[in-house]
Coordinates of C-alpha atoms and ligand atoms in Angstrom, one line a residue:
X265 CA -12.8 6.8 -9.5
X266 CA -13.8 3.0 -9.3
X267 CA -14.8 1.4 -6.2
X268 CA -14.3 -2.0 -4.9
X269 CA -15.5 -3.8 -1.9
X270 CA -12.9 -4.5 0.8
X271 CA -13.2 -8.1 1.3
X272 CA -16.5 -10.2 1.4
X273 CA -18.5 -7.7 3.7
X274 CA -16.5 -4.8 4.1
X275 CA -16.8 -1.3 3.1
X276 CA -16.6 0.4 -0.3
X277 CA -13.4 2.1 -1.1
X278 CA -11.7 3.5 -4.1
X279 CA -9.4 1.2 -6.2
X280 CA -6.5 3.7 -5.9
X281 CA -5.3 4.6 -2.4
X282 CA -2.9 7.2 -1.3
X283 CA 0.2 5.6 0.2
X284 CA 1.7 8.2 2.9
X285 CA 5.2 6.8 3.6
X286 CA 6.9 9.2 1.1
X287 CA 5.1 12.2 2.5
X288 CA 6.5 11.2 6.0
X289 CA 10.1 11.5 4.7
X290 CA 10.8 8.0 4.0
X291 CA 12.0 8.7 0.5
X292 CA 13.7 12.0 1.0
X293 CA 12.7 14.9 2.9
X294 CA 9.5 16.6 1.8
X295 CA 8.6 20.1 3.1
X296 CA 5.3 20.2 5.3
X297 CA 3.7 22.4 2.8
X298 CA 4.2 20.2 0.1
X299 CA 3.0 17.0 1.9
X300 CA -0.3 18.7 2.7
X301 CA -0.8 19.8 -0.9
X302 CA -0.3 16.2 -2.0
X303 CA -2.8 14.9 0.5
X304 CA -5.3 17.4 -0.7
X305 CA -4.5 16.7 -4.3
X306 CA -5.1 13.0 -3.7
X307 CA -8.5 13.5 -1.9
X308 CA -9.5 16.0 -4.7
X309 CA -8.8 13.5 -7.2
X310 CA -11.1 10.8 -5.7
X311 CA -8.2 9.0 -3.8
X312 CA -9.9 9.0 -0.6
X313 CA -8.2 6.2 1.3
X314 CA -5.2 7.1 2.9
X315 CA -2.7 4.4 4.2
X316 CA -0.1 5.5 6.8
X317 CA 1.5 3.8 9.9
X318 CA 2.8 4.6 13.3
X319 CA 6.4 3.9 11.9
X320 CA 6.1 6.6 9.2
X321 CA 8.2 9.4 10.7
X322 CA 5.6 12.5 10.4
X323 CA 2.8 11.0 8.2
X324 CA 0.3 10.6 10.5
X325 CA 0.7 14.3 11.9
X326 CA 0.8 15.7 8.7
X327 CA -2.3 13.9 7.5
X328 CA -4.0 15.0 10.7
X329 CA -3.2 18.5 9.9
X330 CA -4.5 18.3 6.5
X331 CA -7.7 16.4 7.4
X332 CA -8.4 19.1 10.1
X333 CA -9.9 21.4 7.3
X334 CA -11.9 18.5 5.6
X335 CA -15.1 16.6 6.4
X336 CA -13.6 13.2 8.2
X337 CA -16.5 11.0 6.4
X338 CA -15.0 11.9 3.0
X339 CA -11.8 10.0 4.0
X340 CA -11.1 6.5 4.8
X341 CA -7.9 6.3 7.0
X342 CA -5.9 3.1 7.3
X343 CA -3.2 3.1 9.7
X344 CA -0.9 0.3 11.5
X345 CA 0.9 -0.7 14.8
X346 CA 4.4 -1.1 14.1
X347 CA 7.2 -3.4 15.6
X348 CA 6.1 -4.2 19.1
X349 CA 2.9 -6.1 19.0
X350 CA 2.2 -6.6 22.8
X351 CA -1.3 -5.8 24.0
X352 CA -0.2 -2.8 25.9
X353 CA 1.7 -1.3 23.1
X354 CA -1.1 -1.9 20.6
X355 CA -3.3 -0.1 22.8
X356 CA -0.9 2.7 23.2
X357 CA -0.1 3.0 19.8
X358 CA -3.7 3.2 18.7
X359 CA -4.4 6.3 21.1
X360 CA -1.0 7.9 19.6
X361 CA -2.5 7.3 15.9
X362 CA -5.8 8.8 16.8
X363 CA -4.4 11.7 18.5
X364 CA -1.8 12.4 15.6
X365 CA -4.7 12.0 13.1
X366 CA -7.1 13.9 14.9
X367 CA -9.9 11.6 14.7
X368 CA -11.8 9.4 17.2
X369 CA -11.8 6.3 14.8
X370 CA -9.3 4.7 12.5
X371 CA -11.2 3.2 9.6
X372 CA -9.0 0.2 9.3
X373 CA -6.1 -0.9 11.6
X374 CA -3.5 -3.2 10.7
X375 CA -0.7 -5.0 12.3
X376 CA 2.4 -4.0 10.2
X377 CA 4.2 -7.1 9.9
X378 CA 4.7 -10.7 11.7
X379 CA 6.9 -10.6 14.8
X380 CA 7.4 -14.1 16.1
X381 CA 8.3 -12.4 19.7
X382 CA 4.7 -11.5 20.3
X383 CA 2.2 -14.3 20.6
X384 CA -0.4 -13.5 17.8
X385 CA -3.2 -14.4 20.2
X386 CA -2.5 -11.6 22.4
X387 CA -2.1 -9.1 19.3
X388 CA -5.2 -10.1 17.7
X389 CA -7.3 -9.8 20.8
X390 CA -6.0 -6.4 21.6
X391 CA -7.0 -5.7 17.9
X392 CA -10.4 -6.8 18.3
X393 CA -10.7 -5.1 21.3
X394 CA -10.1 -1.8 19.8
X395 CA -12.8 -2.6 17.3
X396 CA -15.3 -3.8 19.8
X397 CA -14.8 -0.4 21.7
X398 CA -15.3 1.6 18.4
X399 CA -11.7 3.0 18.3
X400 CA -11.4 1.1 15.1
X401 CA -13.6 0.0 12.1
X402 CA -12.0 -2.8 10.6
X403 CA -8.8 -4.9 11.6
X404 CA -6.1 -6.0 8.9
X405 CA -2.7 -7.3 8.6
X406 CA 0.1 -6.6 6.4
X407 CA 3.1 -9.0 5.2
X408 CA 1.6 -12.0 6.6
X409 CA 2.0 -15.4 4.9
X410 CA -1.0 -17.9 4.8
X411 CA 0.0 -19.7 7.8
X412 CA 0.1 -16.4 9.7
X413 CA -3.1 -15.3 8.5
X414 CA -4.7 -18.5 9.6
X415 CA -3.5 -18.2 13.0
X416 CA -4.7 -14.3 13.1
X417 CA -8.2 -15.4 11.6
X418 CA -8.6 -18.1 14.6
X419 CA -8.8 -15.0 17.1
X420 CA -10.6 -12.4 15.1
X421 CA -12.0 -11.5 11.7
X422 CA -9.5 -10.1 9.2
X423 CA -10.9 -7.6 6.9
X424 CA -7.6 -7.0 4.7
X425 CA -4.0 -8.0 4.0
X426 CA -1.5 -5.5 2.9
X427 CA 1.2 -7.4 1.0
X428 CA 4.1 -6.3 -1.2
X429 CA 2.8 -6.9 -4.6
X430 CA 4.0 -5.1 -8.0
X431 CA 4.8 -6.2 -11.7
X432 CA 8.3 -7.0 -10.5
X433 CA 7.1 -9.1 -7.3
X434 CA 4.5 -11.3 -7.9
X435 CA 5.1 -13.6 -5.1
X436 CA 1.6 -13.5 -3.6
X437 CA -0.1 -15.1 -6.6
X438 CA 1.0 -18.5 -5.8
X439 CA -0.9 -19.0 -2.4
X440 CA -1.4 -15.9 -0.7
X441 CA -3.9 -14.2 -3.3
X442 CA -6.1 -17.5 -3.5
X443 CA -6.0 -17.8 0.3
X444 CA -7.2 -14.2 0.6
X445 CA -10.1 -14.7 -2.2
X446 CA -11.2 -17.9 -0.6
X447 CA -11.6 -16.2 3.0
X448 CA -13.0 -13.0 1.6
X449 CA -10.0 -10.7 2.6
X450 CA -9.4 -7.9 0.8
X451 CA -5.8 -7.0 -0.7
X452 CA -4.1 -3.6 -0.6
X453 CA -1.1 -4.1 -2.3
X454 CA 1.8 -1.9 -1.2
X455 CA 4.8 -0.9 -2.9
X456 CA 3.1 -1.2 -6.3
X457 CA 5.7 0.9 -8.1
X458 CA 8.6 -1.2 -6.8
X459 CA 9.7 1.9 -4.9
X460 CA 9.9 4.0 -8.1
X461 CA 11.5 1.2 -10.3
X462 CA 8.4 1.0 -12.3
X463 CA 8.4 4.5 -13.2
X464 CA 11.2 3.9 -15.8
X465 CA 12.9 7.2 -14.5
X466 CA 16.0 5.3 -12.7
X467 CA 18.7 4.6 -15.1
X468 CA 22.2 3.1 -14.3
X469 CA 24.3 5.9 -12.3
X470 CA 21.5 7.1 -10.2
X471 CA 22.7 7.5 -6.6
X472 CA 19.7 8.4 -3.8
X473 CA 20.6 11.0 -1.1
X474 CA 21.0 9.9 2.4
X475 CA 17.7 9.4 4.3
X476 CA 15.9 8.1 1.2
X477 CA 15.2 4.4 2.1
X478 CA 16.4 3.4 -1.4
X479 CA 20.1 4.5 -0.8
X480 CA 22.2 1.6 -1.2
X481 CA 19.6 -0.9 -2.0
X482 CA 20.5 -3.6 -4.3
X483 CA 17.6 -3.4 -6.7
X484 CA 18.6 0.1 -7.4
X485 CA 22.3 -1.0 -8.3
X486 CA 23.8 -0.2 -11.7
X487 CA 23.7 -4.1 -12.6
X488 CA 19.9 -4.2 -11.8
X489 CA 19.0 -1.2 -13.4
X490 CA 20.8 -2.0 -16.5
X491 CA 19.1 -5.5 -16.7
X492 CA 15.6 -3.8 -16.3
X493 CA 16.2 -1.0 -18.7
X494 CA 14.9 -2.8 -21.8
X495 CA 11.9 -4.4 -19.9
X496 CA 10.7 -1.2 -18.6
X497 CA 10.9 0.7 -22.0
X498 CA 9.1 -2.3 -23.7
X499 CA 6.2 -2.1 -21.1
X500 CA 6.2 1.5 -21.4
X501 CA 5.7 1.1 -25.4
X502 CA 2.7 -0.9 -24.5
X503 CA 1.4 1.7 -22.0
X504 CA 2.0 4.6 -24.6
X505 CA 0.0 2.5 -27.1
X506 CA -3.0 2.9 -24.8
X507 CA -2.2 6.7 -24.1
X508 CA -1.0 5.5 -20.5
X509 CA 2.1 5.9 -18.7
X510 CA 4.4 3.0 -17.3
X511 CA 3.1 4.0 -13.9
X512 CA -0.7 3.9 -14.8
X513 CA 0.0 0.5 -16.6
X514 CA 1.9 -0.9 -13.7
X515 CA -1.1 0.0 -11.2
X516 CA -3.6 -1.0 -13.5
X517 CA -2.4 -4.7 -14.0
X518 CA -2.6 -5.3 -10.4
X519 CA -6.4 -4.6 -10.5
X520 CA -6.9 -7.4 -12.6
X521 CA -6.9 -9.6 -9.7
X522 CA -10.5 -9.2 -8.2
X523 CA -9.3 -9.9 -4.7
X524 CA -7.3 -6.6 -5.0
X525 CA -9.5 -4.1 -3.6
X526 CA -7.3 -1.1 -3.7
X527 CA -3.6 -0.4 -4.7
X528 CA -1.6 1.8 -2.4
X529 CA 0.5 4.1 -4.4
X530 CA 3.0 6.5 -2.9
X531 CA 3.3 9.8 -3.8
X532 CA 5.5 13.0 -3.0
X533 CA 3.7 15.9 -4.8
X534 CA 0.4 16.9 -6.4
X535 CA 1.3 15.8 -10.1
X536 CA 2.5 12.6 -9.1
X537 CA -0.8 11.6 -7.4
X538 CA -2.9 13.2 -10.4
X539 CA -1.1 10.7 -12.6
X540 CA -2.2 7.9 -10.2
X541 CA -6.0 8.3 -11.0
X542 CA -5.5 7.6 -14.6
X543 CA -4.3 4.0 -13.7
X544 CA -8.2 3.1 -13.1
X545 CA -11.4 3.3 -15.5
X546 CA -9.7 0.9 -18.2
X547 CA -8.1 -2.3 -18.5
X548 CA -5.3 -4.0 -20.3
X549 CA -6.8 -6.4 -23.1
X550 CA -5.7 -10.2 -22.9
X551 CA -3.3 -9.8 -25.6
X552 CA -1.5 -6.9 -23.9
X553 CA -1.6 -8.7 -20.6
X554 CA 0.1 -11.6 -22.5
X555 CA 2.9 -9.3 -23.7
X556 CA 3.5 -7.7 -20.4
X557 CA 3.9 -11.4 -18.9
X558 CA 6.3 -12.3 -21.9
X559 CA 8.5 -9.1 -21.3
X560 CA 8.9 -9.8 -17.7
X561 CA 9.6 -13.1 -17.9
Ligands
NAP778 N1 2.8 -2.5 5.0 C1 4.2 -2.3 4.7 O1 5.2 -3.0 5.1 C2 4.5 -1.4 3.6 C3 5.7 -1.1 3.0 C4 6.0 -0.3 2.0 C5 5.0 0.6 1.8 N2 3.7 0.4 2.2 C6 2.5 1.6 1.9 O2 2.4 1.3 0.4 C7 2.5 2.5 0.0 C8 3.3 2.2 -1.5 O3 4.4 2.1 -1.5 P1 5.8 3.0 -1.6 O4 5.2 4.4 -1.5 O5 6.7 2.5 -0.5 O6 6.3 3.0 -2.9 P2 5.9 3.0 -4.2 O7 4.3 3.2 -4.4 O8 6.2 1.7 -5.2 O9 6.6 4.0 -5.0 C9 6.6 5.2 -4.6 C10 7.6 6.4 -5.1 O10 7.4 6.1 -6.5 C11 7.6 7.4 -7.1 N3 6.4 8.1 -7.8 C12 5.1 7.8 -7.5 N4 4.2 8.4 -8.4 C13 5.2 8.4 -9.6 C14 4.8 9.4 -10.5 N5 3.6 9.7 -10.9 N6 5.8 9.6 -11.5 C15 7.0 9.6 -10.9 N7 7.2 8.9 -9.7 C16 6.4 8.4 -9.0 C17 7.8 8.2 -5.8 O11 9.2 8.5 -5.7 P3 10.4 9.4 -6.3 O12 9.6 10.4 -7.0 O13 11.3 10.0 -5.4 O14 10.9 8.2 -7.1 C18 7.2 7.8 -4.8 O15 7.6 8.0 -3.4 C19 3.4 3.4 1.0 O16 3.4 4.8 0.9 C20 2.7 2.7 2.3 O17 1.6 3.5 2.6 C21 3.4 -0.2 3.3

């Protein structure tokens, strides 16, 4: 496993992280034993950073149960406070997450998203207080734009940003990514497979079951799947020529950016996470990358 530093002065972390939203049931129910086996498979494959959140249904509790039999120091846990960013709720949410995760410290604690209802000064002051008390090691934010990060930075150091970022959604490259690079903020891309689109397995006619967040989403409608199919096939051909899969190429491409510290890939079973490991340890050649960009235009 390759490692990178999280931000300018942060800890060293693996370049592939385990995104724990699917094992909480967000993309369809997963039996608890399967979720636990998936967490162990991730760690055994060197994917020792786990990203979860208060809002990820059963995710934190399942992670807590899985980690009970492992050395806590072998894993880097990232979690988030979700929805209500008032001081009281930040403190309460952190306590709940610590309990669910069965640990006494969260390595990276993130504000899940921007919510103008709650003044950022108060939110970040509460986050910083958790850091000073030793309940969290580093503070991060998620889904913030440049202006929002500036406001947060005025109150407390930010180690990381967790934005949506994939080959199908490169919106952060214009100003968010360069800003993070300048400020020494490490980037942890979420949804790097565009929720499964970048596996190439979803074709027109596919219907997701109720309870799967993708059910009824426009990006998964037949028209979009039809439009994407030839692009995904062309990307798959580039990956295959390197002995890789589309999943591995899609994640690897994000690691071309030095500010990206760790790509958070969601996985539902041990074989999916075993495939994620093959996304690192190699790099697209410049001519392959140009071809990827041409296909996606
Ligand atoms: N901060 C935020 O607002 C935010 C938002 C979203 C996600 N996140 C974080 O980012 C992580 C990653 O995002 P995500 O899980 O939502 O989406 P994702 O990583 O783009 O896609 C994950 C899904 O793709 C499919 N998949 C993964 N590996 C595969 C493989 N090897 N072969 C075939 N299919 C595979 C699985 O679903 P199927 O098999 O059912 O297709 C899996 O659940 C999350 O788990 C979470 O930690 C954060």
